[in-house]
Structures are given as structure tokens and as C-alpha cells.
PDB file of C-alpha atoms in Angstrom:
ATOM      1  CA  MET Z   1       0.093  -0.045   0.049  1.00 51.00           C
ATOM      2  CA  ASP Z   2       2.995   2.257   0.878  1.00 59.00           C
ATOM      3  CA  ASN Z   3       4.474   1.562  -2.513  1.00 67.00           C
ATOM      4  CA  ALA Z   4       1.315   2.383  -4.396  1.00 69.00           C
ATOM      5  CA  GLY Z   5       0.834   5.634  -2.514  1.00 68.00           C
ATOM      6  CA  GLY Z   6       4.484   6.636  -2.997  1.00 72.00           C
ATOM      7  CA  ALA Z   7       4.238   5.761  -6.790  1.00 78.00           C
ATOM      8  CA  ALA Z   8       1.056   7.975  -7.075  1.00 79.00           C
ATOM      9  CA  VAL Z   9       2.694  10.866  -5.506  1.00 78.00           C
ATOM     10  CA  ALA Z  10       5.702  10.613  -7.906  1.00 82.00           C
ATOM     11  CA  ILE Z  11       3.430  10.722 -10.744  1.00 85.00           C
ATOM     12  CA  VAL Z  12       1.522  13.701  -9.449  1.00 81.00           C
ATOM     13  CA  LEU Z  13       4.771  15.493  -8.945  1.00 84.00           C
ATOM     14  CA  LEU Z  14       5.903  14.695 -12.297  1.00 86.00           C
ATOM     15  CA  VAL Z  15       2.933  15.975 -13.847  1.00 84.00           C
ATOM     16  CA  LEU Z  16       3.022  19.186 -11.809  1.00 86.00           C
ATOM     17  CA  ILE Z  17       6.729  19.675 -12.980  1.00 86.00           C
ATOM     18  CA  VAL Z  18       5.692  19.060 -16.635  1.00 85.00           C
ATOM     19  CA  PHE Z  19       2.729  21.489 -16.128  1.00 81.00           C
ATOM     20  CA  VAL Z  20       4.981  24.050 -14.853  1.00 81.00           C
ATOM     21  CA  ILE Z  21       7.476  23.924 -17.449  1.00 83.00           C
ATOM     22  CA  ILE Z  22       4.678  24.162 -19.926  1.00 82.00           C
ATOM     23  CA  VAL Z  23       3.335  27.167 -18.284  1.00 79.00           C
ATOM     24  CA  LEU Z  24       6.762  29.019 -18.350  1.00 80.00           C
ATOM     25  CA  VAL Z  25       7.317  28.327 -21.849  1.00 78.00           C
ATOM     26  CA  ARG Z  26       3.889  29.602 -22.865  1.00 78.00           C
ATOM     27  CA  ALA Z  27       4.540  32.536 -20.698  1.00 85.00           C
ATOM     28  CA  VAL Z  28       7.922  33.579 -21.396  1.00 86.00           C
ATOM     29  CA  ARG Z  29       8.511  34.765 -25.118  1.00 87.00           C
ATOM     30  CA  ILE Z  30      11.412  36.410 -26.692  1.00 87.00           C
ATOM     31  CA  ILE Z  31      11.031  38.535 -29.784  1.00 90.00           C
ATOM     32  CA  PRO Z  32      13.625  38.852 -32.227  1.00 91.00           C
ATOM     33  CA  GLN Z  33      14.946  42.101 -33.668  1.00 92.00           C
ATOM     34  CA  ALA Z  34      12.813  43.463 -36.608  1.00 90.00           C
ATOM     35  CA  ARG Z  35      10.084  41.241 -35.688  1.00 92.00           C
ATOM     36  CA  ALA Z  36       6.734  42.090 -34.274  1.00 93.00           C
ATOM     37  CA  GLY Z  37       4.082  39.997 -32.527  1.00 91.00           C
ATOM     38  CA  VAL Z  38       0.350  40.331 -32.111  1.00 93.00           C
ATOM     39  CA  VAL Z  39      -1.153  39.154 -28.769  1.00 93.00           C
ATOM     40  CA  GLU Z  40      -4.710  38.023 -28.342  1.00 92.00           C
ATOM     41  CA  ARG Z  41      -6.270  37.926 -24.971  1.00 91.00           C
ATOM     42  CA  LEU Z  42      -9.510  35.616 -25.094  1.00 89.00           C
ATOM     43  CA  GLY Z  43      -9.672  36.063 -28.778  1.00 87.00           C
ATOM     44  CA  LYS Z  44      -9.451  39.656 -28.770  1.00 91.00           C
ATOM     45  CA  TYR Z  45      -6.499  41.923 -29.700  1.00 92.00           C
ATOM     46  CA  GLN Z  46      -4.564  42.869 -26.649  1.00 92.00           C
ATOM     47  CA  ARG Z  47      -1.182  44.407 -27.668  1.00 92.00           C
ATOM     48  CA  THR Z  48       1.586  44.157 -30.195  1.00 92.00           C
ATOM     49  CA  LEU Z  49       4.956  42.859 -28.892  1.00 91.00           C
ATOM     50  CA  ASN Z  50       8.222  44.634 -29.629  1.00 90.00           C
ATOM     51  CA  PRO Z  51      11.647  42.961 -29.716  1.00 90.00           C
ATOM     52  CA  GLY Z  52      12.784  41.489 -26.483  1.00 89.00           C
ATOM     53  CA  LEU Z  53      11.615  39.582 -23.512  1.00 88.00           C
ATOM     54  CA  THR Z  54       8.055  39.653 -22.600  1.00 88.00           C
ATOM     55  CA  ILE Z  55       5.527  37.675 -20.354  1.00 88.00           C
ATOM     56  CA  LEU Z  56       2.279  36.394 -21.081  1.00 87.00           C
ATOM     57  CA  ILE Z  57      -0.603  34.854 -19.349  1.00 86.00           C
ATOM     58  CA  PRO Z  58      -0.810  31.271 -19.972  1.00 84.00           C
ATOM     59  CA  PHE Z  59      -3.838  29.804 -21.569  1.00 83.00           C
ATOM     60  CA  VAL Z  60      -5.381  33.388 -21.736  1.00 87.00           C
ATOM     61  CA  ASP Z  61      -3.060  35.221 -24.024  1.00 87.00           C
ATOM     62  CA  ARG Z  62      -2.088  33.762 -27.411  1.00 89.00           C
ATOM     63  CA  LEU Z  63       0.761  34.957 -29.700  1.00 89.00           C
ATOM     64  CA  LEU Z  64      -0.098  35.128 -33.288  1.00 91.00           C
ATOM     65  CA  PRO Z  65       2.768  34.230 -35.912  1.00 90.00           C
ATOM     66  CA  LEU Z  66       5.473  36.982 -35.966  1.00 92.00           C
ATOM     67  CA  LEU Z  67       5.549  39.550 -38.658  1.00 92.00           C
ATOM     68  CA  ASP Z  68       8.767  40.443 -40.549  1.00 92.00           C
ATOM     69  CA  LEU Z  69       9.403  44.362 -40.177  1.00 93.00           C
ATOM     70  CA  ARG Z  70      12.095  44.543 -42.716  1.00 92.00           C
ATOM     71  CA  GLU Z  71      11.587  45.540 -46.267  1.00 92.00           C
ATOM     72  CA  GLN Z  72      10.499  42.735 -48.548  1.00 91.00           C
ATOM     73  CA  VAL Z  73      11.065  41.958 -52.174  1.00 91.00           C
ATOM     74  CA  VAL Z  74       8.449  39.989 -53.986  1.00 90.00           C
ATOM     75  CA  SER Z  75       8.854  39.097 -57.688  1.00 88.00           C
ATOM     76  CA  PHE Z  76       5.412  38.276 -59.535  1.00 86.00           C
ATOM     77  CA  PRO Z  77       5.089  35.938 -62.564  1.00 86.00           C
ATOM     78  CA  PRO Z  78       4.937  37.664 -65.999  1.00 87.00           C
ATOM     79  CA  GLN Z  79       1.253  39.284 -66.680  1.00 86.00           C
ATOM     80  CA  PRO Z  80      -0.130  39.527 -70.212  1.00 88.00           C
ATOM     81  CA  VAL Z  81      -1.103  43.089 -70.752  1.00 88.00           C
ATOM     82  CA  ILE Z  82      -2.851  44.692 -73.670  1.00 87.00           C
ATOM     83  CA  THR Z  83      -1.544  47.961 -74.966  1.00 87.00           C
ATOM     84  CA  GLU Z  84      -3.582  50.865 -76.599  1.00 85.00           C
ATOM     85  CA  ASP Z  85      -2.759  49.616 -80.090  1.00 83.00           C
ATOM     86  CA  ASN Z  86      -4.164  46.266 -79.235  1.00 85.00           C
ATOM     87  CA  LEU Z  87      -0.635  44.383 -78.648  1.00 84.00           C
ATOM     88  CA  VAL Z  88      -0.208  41.891 -76.055  1.00 87.00           C
ATOM     89  CA  VAL Z  89       2.922  42.356 -73.955  1.00 88.00           C
ATOM     90  CA  SER Z  90       4.171  40.318 -71.046  1.00 88.00           C
ATOM     91  CA  ILE Z  91       5.499  42.237 -68.163  1.00 89.00           C
ATOM     92  CA  ASP Z  92       7.348  41.139 -64.940  1.00 88.00           C
ATOM     93  CA  THR Z  93       7.150  43.270 -61.969  1.00 89.00           C
ATOM     94  CA  VAL Z  94       8.786  43.476 -58.701  1.00 91.00           C
ATOM     95  CA  VAL Z  95       7.589  45.259 -55.592  1.00 91.00           C
ATOM     96  CA  TYR Z  96       9.476  46.339 -52.669  1.00 92.00           C
ATOM     97  CA  PHE Z  97       7.267  46.845 -49.509  1.00 92.00           C
ATOM     98  CA  GLN Z  98       7.705  46.946 -45.570  1.00 93.00           C
ATOM     99  CA  VAL Z  99       5.166  46.227 -42.711  1.00 93.00           C
ATOM    100  CA  THR Z 100       4.583  49.391 -40.755  1.00 92.00           C
ATOM    101  CA  ASP Z 101       1.613  48.523 -38.873  1.00 93.00           C
ATOM    102  CA  PRO Z 102       1.477  44.814 -37.635  1.00 93.00           C
ATOM    103  CA  ARG Z 103      -2.047  45.327 -36.320  1.00 93.00           C
ATOM    104  CA  ALA Z 104      -3.367  46.484 -39.391  1.00 92.00           C
ATOM    105  CA  ALA Z 105      -1.388  43.983 -41.442  1.00 91.00           C
ATOM    106  CA  THR Z 106      -2.956  41.283 -39.429  1.00 92.00           C
ATOM    107  CA  TYR Z 107      -6.603  42.294 -39.163  1.00 92.00           C
ATOM    108  CA  GLU Z 108      -7.201  44.650 -42.126  1.00 90.00           C
ATOM    109  CA  ILE Z 109      -6.202  42.182 -44.799  1.00 90.00           C
ATOM    110  CA  ALA Z 110      -6.026  38.336 -44.880  1.00 88.00           C
ATOM    111  CA  ASN Z 111      -2.869  37.894 -47.101  1.00 89.00           C
ATOM    112  CA  TYR Z 112      -1.294  41.010 -47.983  1.00 88.00           C
ATOM    113  CA  ILE Z 113       1.255  39.612 -50.150  1.00 88.00           C
ATOM    114  CA  GLN Z 114      -1.364  38.174 -52.403  1.00 89.00           C
ATOM    115  CA  ALA Z 115      -3.389  41.357 -52.224  1.00 89.00           C
ATOM    116  CA  VAL Z 116      -0.198  43.300 -53.136  1.00 88.00           C
ATOM    117  CA  GLU Z 117       0.020  41.014 -56.146  1.00 88.00           C
ATOM    118  CA  GLN Z 118      -3.452  41.278 -57.475  1.00 89.00           C
ATOM    119  CA  LEU Z 119      -3.243  45.003 -57.095  1.00 89.00           C
ATOM    120  CA  THR Z 120      -0.200  45.423 -58.888  1.00 88.00           C
ATOM    121  CA  THR Z 121      -1.600  43.175 -61.728  1.00 88.00           C
ATOM    122  CA  THR Z 122      -4.746  45.433 -61.934  1.00 89.00           C
ATOM    123  CA  THR Z 123      -2.972  48.528 -61.756  1.00 88.00           C
ATOM    124  CA  LEU Z 124      -0.334  47.585 -64.283  1.00 89.00           C
ATOM    125  CA  ARG Z 125      -3.197  46.848 -66.831  1.00 88.00           C
ATOM    126  CA  ASN Z 126      -4.743  50.037 -66.235  1.00 88.00           C
ATOM    127  CA  VAL Z 127      -1.537  52.166 -66.700  1.00 87.00           C
ATOM    128  CA  VAL Z 128       0.007  50.286 -69.701  1.00 87.00           C
ATOM    129  CA  GLY Z 129      -3.500  49.916 -71.508  1.00 86.00           C
ATOM    130  CA  GLY Z 130      -3.423  53.595 -72.044  1.00 86.00           C
ATOM    131  CA  LEU Z 131       0.080  53.381 -73.708  1.00 86.00           C
ATOM    132  CA  ASN Z 132       1.031  52.272 -76.970  1.00 84.00           C
ATOM    133  CA  LEU Z 133       3.835  49.848 -77.317  1.00 83.00           C
ATOM    134  CA  GLU Z 134       6.570  52.315 -78.046  1.00 82.00           C
ATOM    135  CA  GLU Z 135       5.483  54.361 -75.179  1.00 83.00           C
ATOM    136  CA  ALA Z 136       5.062  51.529 -72.775  1.00 83.00           C
ATOM    137  CA  LEU Z 137       8.854  50.430 -73.785  1.00 82.00           C
ATOM    138  CA  THR Z 138      10.325  53.887 -73.323  1.00 83.00           C
ATOM    139  CA  SER Z 139       8.183  55.102 -70.423  1.00 83.00           C
ATOM    140  CA  ARG Z 140       9.281  52.686 -67.610  1.00 85.00           C
ATOM    141  CA  ASP Z 141      10.196  55.523 -64.939  1.00 86.00           C
ATOM    142  CA  GLN Z 142       6.592  56.932 -65.832  1.00 86.00           C
ATOM    143  CA  ILE Z 143       4.917  53.479 -65.120  1.00 87.00           C
ATOM    144  CA  ASN Z 144       6.958  52.622 -62.040  1.00 87.00           C
ATOM    145  CA  GLY Z 145       5.892  56.169 -60.476  1.00 87.00           C
ATOM    146  CA  GLN Z 146       2.126  55.494 -61.291  1.00 87.00           C
ATOM    147  CA  LEU Z 147       2.318  51.914 -59.990  1.00 88.00           C
ATOM    148  CA  ARG Z 148       4.005  53.102 -56.819  1.00 88.00           C
ATOM    149  CA  GLY Z 149       1.497  55.915 -55.984  1.00 87.00           C
ATOM    150  CA  VAL Z 150      -1.487  53.570 -56.671  1.00 87.00           C
ATOM    151  CA  LEU Z 151      -0.080  50.699 -54.643  1.00 88.00           C
ATOM    152  CA  ASP Z 152       1.091  53.034 -51.573  1.00 86.00           C
ATOM    153  CA  GLU Z 153      -2.261  54.704 -51.590  1.00 87.00           C
ATOM    154  CA  ALA Z 154      -4.290  51.309 -51.366  1.00 86.00           C
ATOM    155  CA  THR Z 155      -1.967  49.397 -49.140  1.00 89.00           C
ATOM    156  CA  GLY Z 156      -1.582  52.372 -46.496  1.00 88.00           C
ATOM    157  CA  ARG Z 157      -4.792  51.026 -44.768  1.00 90.00           C
ATOM    158  CA  TRP Z 158      -3.211  47.688 -44.507  1.00 91.00           C
ATOM    159  CA  GLY Z 159      -0.300  48.613 -42.553  1.00 91.00           C
ATOM    160  CA  ILE Z 160       1.938  48.280 -45.692  1.00 92.00           C
ATOM    161  CA  ARG Z 161       4.313  51.028 -47.373  1.00 91.00           C
ATOM    162  CA  VAL Z 162       5.347  50.281 -50.825  1.00 90.00           C
ATOM    163  CA  SER Z 163       8.700  51.845 -51.259  1.00 88.00           C
ATOM    164  CA  ARG Z 164       9.483  50.915 -55.183  1.00 89.00           C
ATOM    165  CA  VAL Z 165       7.982  49.243 -58.001  1.00 88.00           C
ATOM    166  CA  GLU Z 166      10.301  47.911 -60.758  1.00 89.00           C
ATOM    167  CA  LEU Z 167       9.316  46.617 -64.195  1.00 88.00           C
ATOM    168  CA  LYS Z 168      11.927  43.787 -64.925  1.00 84.00           C
ATOM    169  CA  ALA Z 169      11.009  43.198 -68.572  1.00 83.00           C
ATOM    170  CA  ILE Z 170       8.439  43.982 -71.033  1.00 84.00           C
ATOM    171  CA  ASP Z 171       8.369  41.508 -73.973  1.00 83.00           C
ATOM    172  CA  PRO Z 172       6.454  42.291 -76.748  1.00 82.00           C
ATOM    173  CA  PRO Z 173       5.307  39.554 -79.216  1.00 76.00           C
ATOM    174  CA  HIS Z 174       8.032  37.886 -81.536  1.00 76.00           C
ATOM    175  CA  SER Z 175       6.563  39.242 -84.733  1.00 72.00           C
ATOM    176  CA  ILE Z 176       6.799  42.858 -83.242  1.00 73.00           C
ATOM    177  CA  GLN Z 177      10.438  42.076 -82.034  1.00 68.00           C
ATOM    178  CA  ASP Z 178      11.489  41.015 -85.700  1.00 73.00           C
ATOM    179  CA  SER Z 179       9.837  44.156 -86.980  1.00 73.00           C
ATOM    180  CA  MET Z 180      11.620  46.297 -84.386  1.00 70.00           C
ATOM    181  CA  GLU Z 181      15.155  44.545 -85.041  1.00 74.00           C
ATOM    182  CA  LYS Z 182      14.490  45.347 -88.805  1.00 77.00           C
ATOM    183  CA  GLN Z 183      13.811  49.073 -87.964  1.00 78.00           C
ATOM    184  CA  MET Z 184      16.686  49.309 -85.993  1.00 79.00           C
ATOM    185  CA  ARG Z 185      19.041  47.774 -88.540  1.00 81.00           C
ATOM    186  CA  ALA Z 186      17.493  50.248 -91.220  1.00 84.00           C
ATOM    187  CA  GLU Z 187      18.034  53.023 -88.735  1.00 84.00           C
ATOM    188  CA  ARG Z 188      21.578  52.062 -88.117  1.00 84.00           C
ATOM    189  CA  ASP Z 189      22.253  51.672 -91.755  1.00 84.00           C
ATOM    190  CA  ARG Z 190      20.789  55.138 -92.621  1.00 86.00           C
ATOM    191  CA  ARG Z 191      23.028  56.806 -89.860  1.00 88.00           C
ATOM    192  CA  ALA Z 192      25.992  54.854 -91.372  1.00 87.00           C
ATOM    193  CA  ALA Z 193      25.143  56.106 -94.921  1.00 88.00           C
ATOM    194  CA  ILE Z 194      24.808  59.663 -93.497  1.00 90.00           C
ATOM    195  CA  LEU Z 195      28.016  59.699 -91.678  1.00 89.00           C
ATOM    196  CA  THR Z 196      29.758  58.350 -94.777  1.00 88.00           C
ATOM    197  CA  ALA Z 197      28.101  60.941 -96.822  1.00 89.00           C
ATOM    198  CA  GLU Z 198      29.269  63.709 -94.423  1.00 89.00           C
ATOM    199  CA  GLY Z 199      32.863  62.335 -94.289  1.00 88.00           C
ATOM    200  CA  THR Z 200      33.012  62.222 -98.033  1.00 89.00           C
ATOM    201  CA  LYS Z 201      31.768  65.776 -98.053  1.00 89.00           C
ATOM    202  CA  GLN Z 202      34.116  67.166 -95.533  1.00 90.00           C
ATOM    203  CA  SER Z 203      37.044  65.145 -97.457  1.00 88.00           C
ATOM    204  CA  ALA Z 204      36.046  66.960-100.780  1.00 89.00           C
ATOM    205  CA  ILE Z 205      35.973  70.421 -99.045  1.00 91.00           C
ATOM    206  CA  LEU Z 206      39.092  69.931 -97.324  1.00 89.00           C
ATOM    207  CA  THR Z 207      40.752  68.785-100.693  1.00 88.00           C
ATOM    208  CA  ALA Z 208      39.266  71.691-102.682  1.00 89.00           C
ATOM    209  CA  GLU Z 209      40.497  74.032 -99.701  1.00 89.00           C
ATOM    210  CA  GLY Z 210      43.791  72.629-100.099  1.00 88.00           C
ATOM    211  CA  GLN Z 211      44.042  72.948-103.766  1.00 89.00           C
ATOM    212  CA  ARG Z 212      42.677  76.645-103.415  1.00 88.00           C
ATOM    213  CA  GLN Z 213      45.480  77.324-101.091  1.00 89.00           C
ATOM    214  CA  ALA Z 214      48.165  75.612-103.122  1.00 88.00           C
ATOM    215  CA  SER Z 215      47.086  77.667-106.111  1.00 88.00           C
ATOM    216  CA  ILE Z 216      47.182  80.844-104.271  1.00 90.00           C
ATOM    217  CA  LEU Z 217      50.527  80.177-102.935  1.00 88.00           C
ATOM    218  CA  ALA Z 218      51.699  79.101-106.234  1.00 88.00           C
ATOM    219  CA  ALA Z 219      50.461  82.237-107.890  1.00 89.00           C
ATOM    220  CA  GLU Z 220      51.899  84.366-105.197  1.00 88.00           C
ATOM    221  CA  GLY Z 221      55.074  82.757-105.905  1.00 87.00           C
ATOM    222  CA  ASP Z 222      54.986  83.381-109.650  1.00 87.00           C
ATOM    223  CA  ALA Z 223      54.095  87.053-108.978  1.00 87.00           C
ATOM    224  CA  LYS Z 224      56.869  87.439-106.525  1.00 88.00           C
ATOM    225  CA  ALA Z 225      59.411  85.699-109.036  1.00 87.00           C
ATOM    226  CA  ALA Z 226      58.000  87.908-111.874  1.00 88.00           C
ATOM    227  CA  ILE Z 227      58.510  91.040-109.726  1.00 89.00           C
ATOM    228  CA  LEU Z 228      62.074  89.943-108.714  1.00 87.00           C
ATOM    229  CA  ARG Z 229      63.023  88.999-112.374  1.00 85.00           C
ATOM    230  CA  ALA Z 230      61.754  92.563-113.390  1.00 86.00           C
ATOM    231  CA  ASP Z 231      63.605  94.196-110.639  1.00 85.00           C
ATOM    232  CA  GLY Z 232      66.731  92.452-111.655  1.00 84.00           C
ATOM    233  CA  GLU Z 233      66.329  93.409-115.322  1.00 81.00           C
ATOM    234  CA  ALA Z 234      65.502  96.885-114.284  1.00 82.00           C
ATOM    235  CA  GLN Z 235      68.910  97.147-112.142  1.00 83.00           C
ATOM    236  CA  ALA Z 236      70.897  95.592-114.782  1.00 79.00           C
ATOM    237  CA  ILE Z 237      69.630  98.281-117.557  1.00 77.00           C
ATOM    238  CA  GLN Z 238      70.086 100.866-114.889  1.00 77.00           C
ATOM    239  CA  LYS Z 239      73.759  99.726-114.439  1.00 78.00           C
ATOM    240  CA  VAL Z 240      74.336  99.423-118.029  1.00 71.00           C
ATOM    241  CA  PHE Z 241      72.783 102.799-118.737  1.00 70.00           C
ATOM    242  CA  ASP Z 242      75.113 104.239-115.678  1.00 73.00           C
ATOM    243  CA  ALA Z 243      78.024 102.640-117.063  1.00 72.00           C
ATOM    244  CA  ILE Z 244      77.542 103.981-120.541  1.00 69.00           C
ATOM    245  CA  HIS Z 245      77.111 107.581-119.030  1.00 70.00           C
ATOM    246  CA  LYS Z 246      80.101 107.191-116.973  1.00 73.00           C
ATOM    247  CA  GLY Z 247      82.237 106.091-119.718  1.00 65.00           C
ATOM    248  CA  ASN Z 248      81.103 108.940-121.852  1.00 67.00           C
ATOM    249  CA  PRO Z 249      81.203 107.251-125.302  1.00 64.00           C
ATOM    250  CA  ASP Z 250      81.728 109.015-128.502  1.00 61.00           C
ATOM    251  CA  GLN Z 251      79.808 108.790-131.819  1.00 62.00           C
ATOM    252  CA  LYS Z 252      82.553 106.335-133.400  1.00 60.00           C
ATOM    253  CA  LEU Z 253      82.024 103.881-130.566  1.00 63.00           C
ATOM    254  CA  LEU Z 254      78.271 103.817-130.594  1.00 61.00           C
ATOM    255  CA  ALA Z 255      78.460 103.335-134.433  1.00 62.00           C
ATOM    256  CA  TYR Z 256      80.838 100.363-134.005  1.00 63.00           C
ATOM    257  CA  GLN Z 257      78.769  98.499-131.463  1.00 65.00           C
ATOM    258  CA  TYR Z 258      75.702  99.178-133.541  1.00 62.00           C
ATOM    259  CA  LEU Z 259      77.207  97.369-136.488  1.00 63.00           C
ATOM    260  CA  GLN Z 260      78.246  94.656-134.195  1.00 66.00           C
ATOM    261  CA  THR Z 261      74.638  94.190-133.259  1.00 66.00           C
ATOM    262  CA  LEU Z 262      73.275  93.926-136.738  1.00 62.00           C
ATOM    263  CA  PRO Z 263      74.574  90.258-137.608  1.00 66.00           C
ATOM    264  CA  LYS Z 264      72.809  88.968-134.375  1.00 64.00           C
ATOM    265  CA  LEU Z 265      69.699  90.275-135.419  1.00 60.00           C
ATOM    266  CA  ALA Z 266      70.173  88.192-138.531  1.00 61.00           C
ATOM    267  CA  GLU Z 267      70.925  84.614-136.877  1.00 63.00           C
ATOM    268  CA  GLY Z 268      67.160  83.719-135.751  1.00 58.00           C
ATOM    269  CA  SER Z 269      65.872  80.835-138.119  1.00 58.00           C
ATOM    270  CA  SER Z 270      62.705  82.405-138.249  1.00 55.00           C
ATOM    271  CA  ASN Z 271      63.825  85.785-139.812  1.00 54.00           C
ATOM    272  CA  LYS Z 272      62.843  85.762-143.316  1.00 53.00           C
ATOM    273  CA  LEU Z 273      63.034  89.487-143.887  1.00 56.00           C
ATOM    274  CA  TRP Z 274      65.428  92.088-142.390  1.00 53.00           C
ATOM    275  CA  ILE Z 275      65.009  95.703-142.984  1.00 55.00           C
ATOM    276  CA  ILE Z 276      68.154  97.825-142.411  1.00 56.00           C
ATOM    277  CA  PRO Z 277      67.203 101.111-140.584  1.00 56.00           C
ATOM    278  CA  SER Z 278      68.108 104.578-141.945  1.00 56.00           C
ATOM    279  CA  GLU Z 279      70.576 105.251-139.040  1.00 55.00           C
ATOM    280  CA  VAL Z 280      72.977 102.485-140.640  1.00 55.00           C
ATOM    281  CA  GLY Z 281      74.216 105.180-143.020  1.00 59.00           C
ATOM    282  CA  GLU Z 282      74.744 107.567-140.264  1.00 60.00           C
ATOM    283  CA  ALA Z 283      76.723 104.642-138.435  1.00 55.00           C
ATOM    284  CA  LEU Z 284      78.905 103.926-141.549  1.00 57.00           C
ATOM    285  CA  LYS Z 285      79.576 107.527-142.036  1.00 61.00           C
ATOM    286  CA  GLY Z 286      80.719 107.828-138.523  1.00 56.00           C
ATOM    287  CA  ILE Z 287      83.192 104.912-138.899  1.00 55.00           C
ATOM    288  CA  GLY Z 288      84.725 106.117-142.088  1.00 59.00           C
ATOM    289  CA  ASN Z 289      85.385 109.499-140.613  1.00 60.00           C
ATOM    290  CA  ALA Z 290      86.971 107.660-137.567  1.00 53.00           C
ATOM    291  CA  LEU Z 291      88.968 105.291-139.873  1.00 53.00           C
ATOM    292  CA  GLY Z 292      89.983 107.605-142.867  1.00 52.00           C
ATOM    293  CA  GLY Z 293      88.821 110.950-141.908  1.00 48.00           C
ATOM    294  CA  THR Z 294      86.949 110.970-145.104  1.00 46.00           C
ATOM    295  CA  ASN Z 295      83.418 110.246-146.140  1.00 46.00           C
ATOM    296  CA  PRO Z 296      82.758 106.624-147.029  1.00 48.00           C
ATOM    297  CA  ASP Z 297      81.979 105.640-150.535  1.00 48.00           C
ATOM    298  CA  PRO Z 298      78.147 104.839-150.708  1.00 46.00           C
ATOM    299  CA  GLU Z 299      78.687 102.153-153.102  1.00 46.00           C
ATOM    300  CA  ALA Z 300      80.942 100.391-150.486  1.00 45.00           C
ATOM    301  CA  SER Z 301      78.187 101.020-148.003  1.00 45.00           C
ATOM    302  CA  GLY Z 302      75.713  99.221-150.366  1.00 45.00           C
ATOM    303  CA  GLY Z 303      78.185  96.299-150.632  1.00 47.00           C
ATOM    304  CA  LEU Z 304      78.224  96.020-146.781  1.00 46.00           C
ATOM    305  CA  PHE Z 305      74.445  95.847-146.850  1.00 45.00           C
ATOM    306  CA  ASP Z 306      74.422  93.238-149.678  1.00 49.00           C
ATOM    307  CA  GLU Z 307      76.732  91.130-147.664  1.00 49.00           C
ATOM    308  CA  VAL Z 308      74.607  91.162-144.489  1.00 45.00           C
ATOM    309  CA  ALA Z 309      71.296  90.523-146.591  1.00 47.00           C
ATOM    310  CA  ALA Z 310      73.086  87.473-148.289  1.00 49.00           C
ATOM    311  CA  LYS Z 311      73.689  86.396-144.822  1.00 46.00           C
ATOM    312  CA  GLN Z 312      70.356  86.730-143.957  1.00 46.00           C
ATOM    313  CA  SER Z 313      68.932  85.023-146.812  1.00 48.00           C
ATOM    314  CA  GLY Z 314      71.543  81.973-146.585  1.00 49.00           C
ATOM    315  CA  SER Z 315      70.568  81.411-142.849  1.00 46.00           C
TER     316      SER Z 315
END
């Protein structure tokens, strides 16, 4: 009997110990950092637990699953959207949001992640539906801003703040992609042709400018050379003139030099006719006076003319 009583007491003590352990486990809770817990007392919202150690009343208070207060990133699958020009494009979206009010996120919406996804899809179709394909491809910042504004306004009462919405990809149909690639190739070819034409034009302009400058420089060189030659000839004539005047030549010397010059006038192969100037008689008269002191015989002068004319005809 004593053994039976002792065993019953041991069982009771063991049950009490287990009960105390369960009570302590359910009463003492530790909330990690960047987490929040909602406590219900007898099925009614009682308070929101912040990070740290807290005590609950066992079997009276119930702690709901903890909520993550960090910024979360959710990527939604591609959604088909019809543009204003009746083209179906596939758009991938990424939403960045954060829980700011654990109580509202728990009681105001059943599943806030699913709600954000559906709201994003609906808003995206409304925004992109008012744009054509080209505007949708080039207006990502505008679409992102409109999506963020609508989502942030709608999710504010759910205790959620949408910080950013990004479009990962906008994929038009394959036939449209082929057309766009052909258009881009044509545009690149057009730009290349324009650049080539501009290069050829600039090259021709530079070549013409170089030729013009070369012609100007050559003409300036010829002009300067002609001026220098003329100056040289003028100086030579001036020196000869000065030398003649300084030597004070008489009529005899001038007549003799004149007669020496006459044969040279007949040396050209193109000279078919040579006219004896009237001054030759005066020159011969001067030579005769210088040599003999008497007037020269006119017949002798005529013989000299015949000799010079014969030489001219033979040449």
C-alpha cells in the first residue's frame, strides 16, 4: 500500500513539473529584432509585442505568428497586358514593401502579399492599357511612378508601405520584335550612310580648300618671282645705262657697237625679212670718219648691206 501511495505521489509531482514547464514556456517569450508579435487575450487584440523579453498569461494570451518588419521583395510572374494599339505584351514586376503597422497587417487584410500581387496586376493593366507599345517600352520610369503611387495609397490602410515598384522586363510578341529589329537595322544603316556622306563631303571640302590654297601660294610665288626678275632686269639696265654715261662714249664707239649688233639680229632661223634702218648710213659715215677721216663711199656701204642681206638669206 505504501509503495502504491509513493508511486501515485511521484506521478503527481512529475505531472506538476511538466505543467510548470509548459506554463513557463508559454508565459515567457522572446521577440527577435526586426520582428513584431500580435497578442490576443481571449480571442481579442490585446497588444503588439516589440523585440525583447515579454511575459504572457498562459492559456489566456495567445501570440500570433511573428511579422517581419524588414523591407521585403516580391517578384511576380509575367502578366499579359494589352496596350492601346491592341498588342499583348508580357510584363514582369518586382515590388518592394515593408510592414509598418503589424495590427493592421494582421486584421485589415487576410493575405497582404497576395493582395499586393493582385493590386499590382490590376494597376499595371490600367496604366499600360493607356499607352502604345513604343510608349510602354520607353516610359518605364513613368509606369513605375504611377504603380508606386496607386499601390502605396491602397496598401496604406493595410499597414504596408510600398517603397518601390520596378518592371523587370517588357516582352512584346516575337513578330513585333522581328519588325523592331529590322527597323533598328534600317536606322543604323541610314545613320551609317549619313556619316559616310558627311565624311566624303568634308573630305572633298578639305581637298578643294587645299588645292585653292596651293593655287594661291603658287600664284603668289609666280608673282613674286616675276617681280624679282623685273627688278633684276631693271637694275641691270640701270647699271648698263649708268656705265655708258660714266664712260662718256663718242659717236664712233656707238656706231661700231651698232654694226656689231646687226649680224646678231639676222641669226634667228625665223627671220625671213630684215630691214636695214636708216641710221646705218649715219653709223657707216661715223666709222669712215674715224678710220680715214673722209666720207665713206656709198657704193661700199651698199656692198656691206648686200653682204649682210646675203647672210640673212642663206640662214
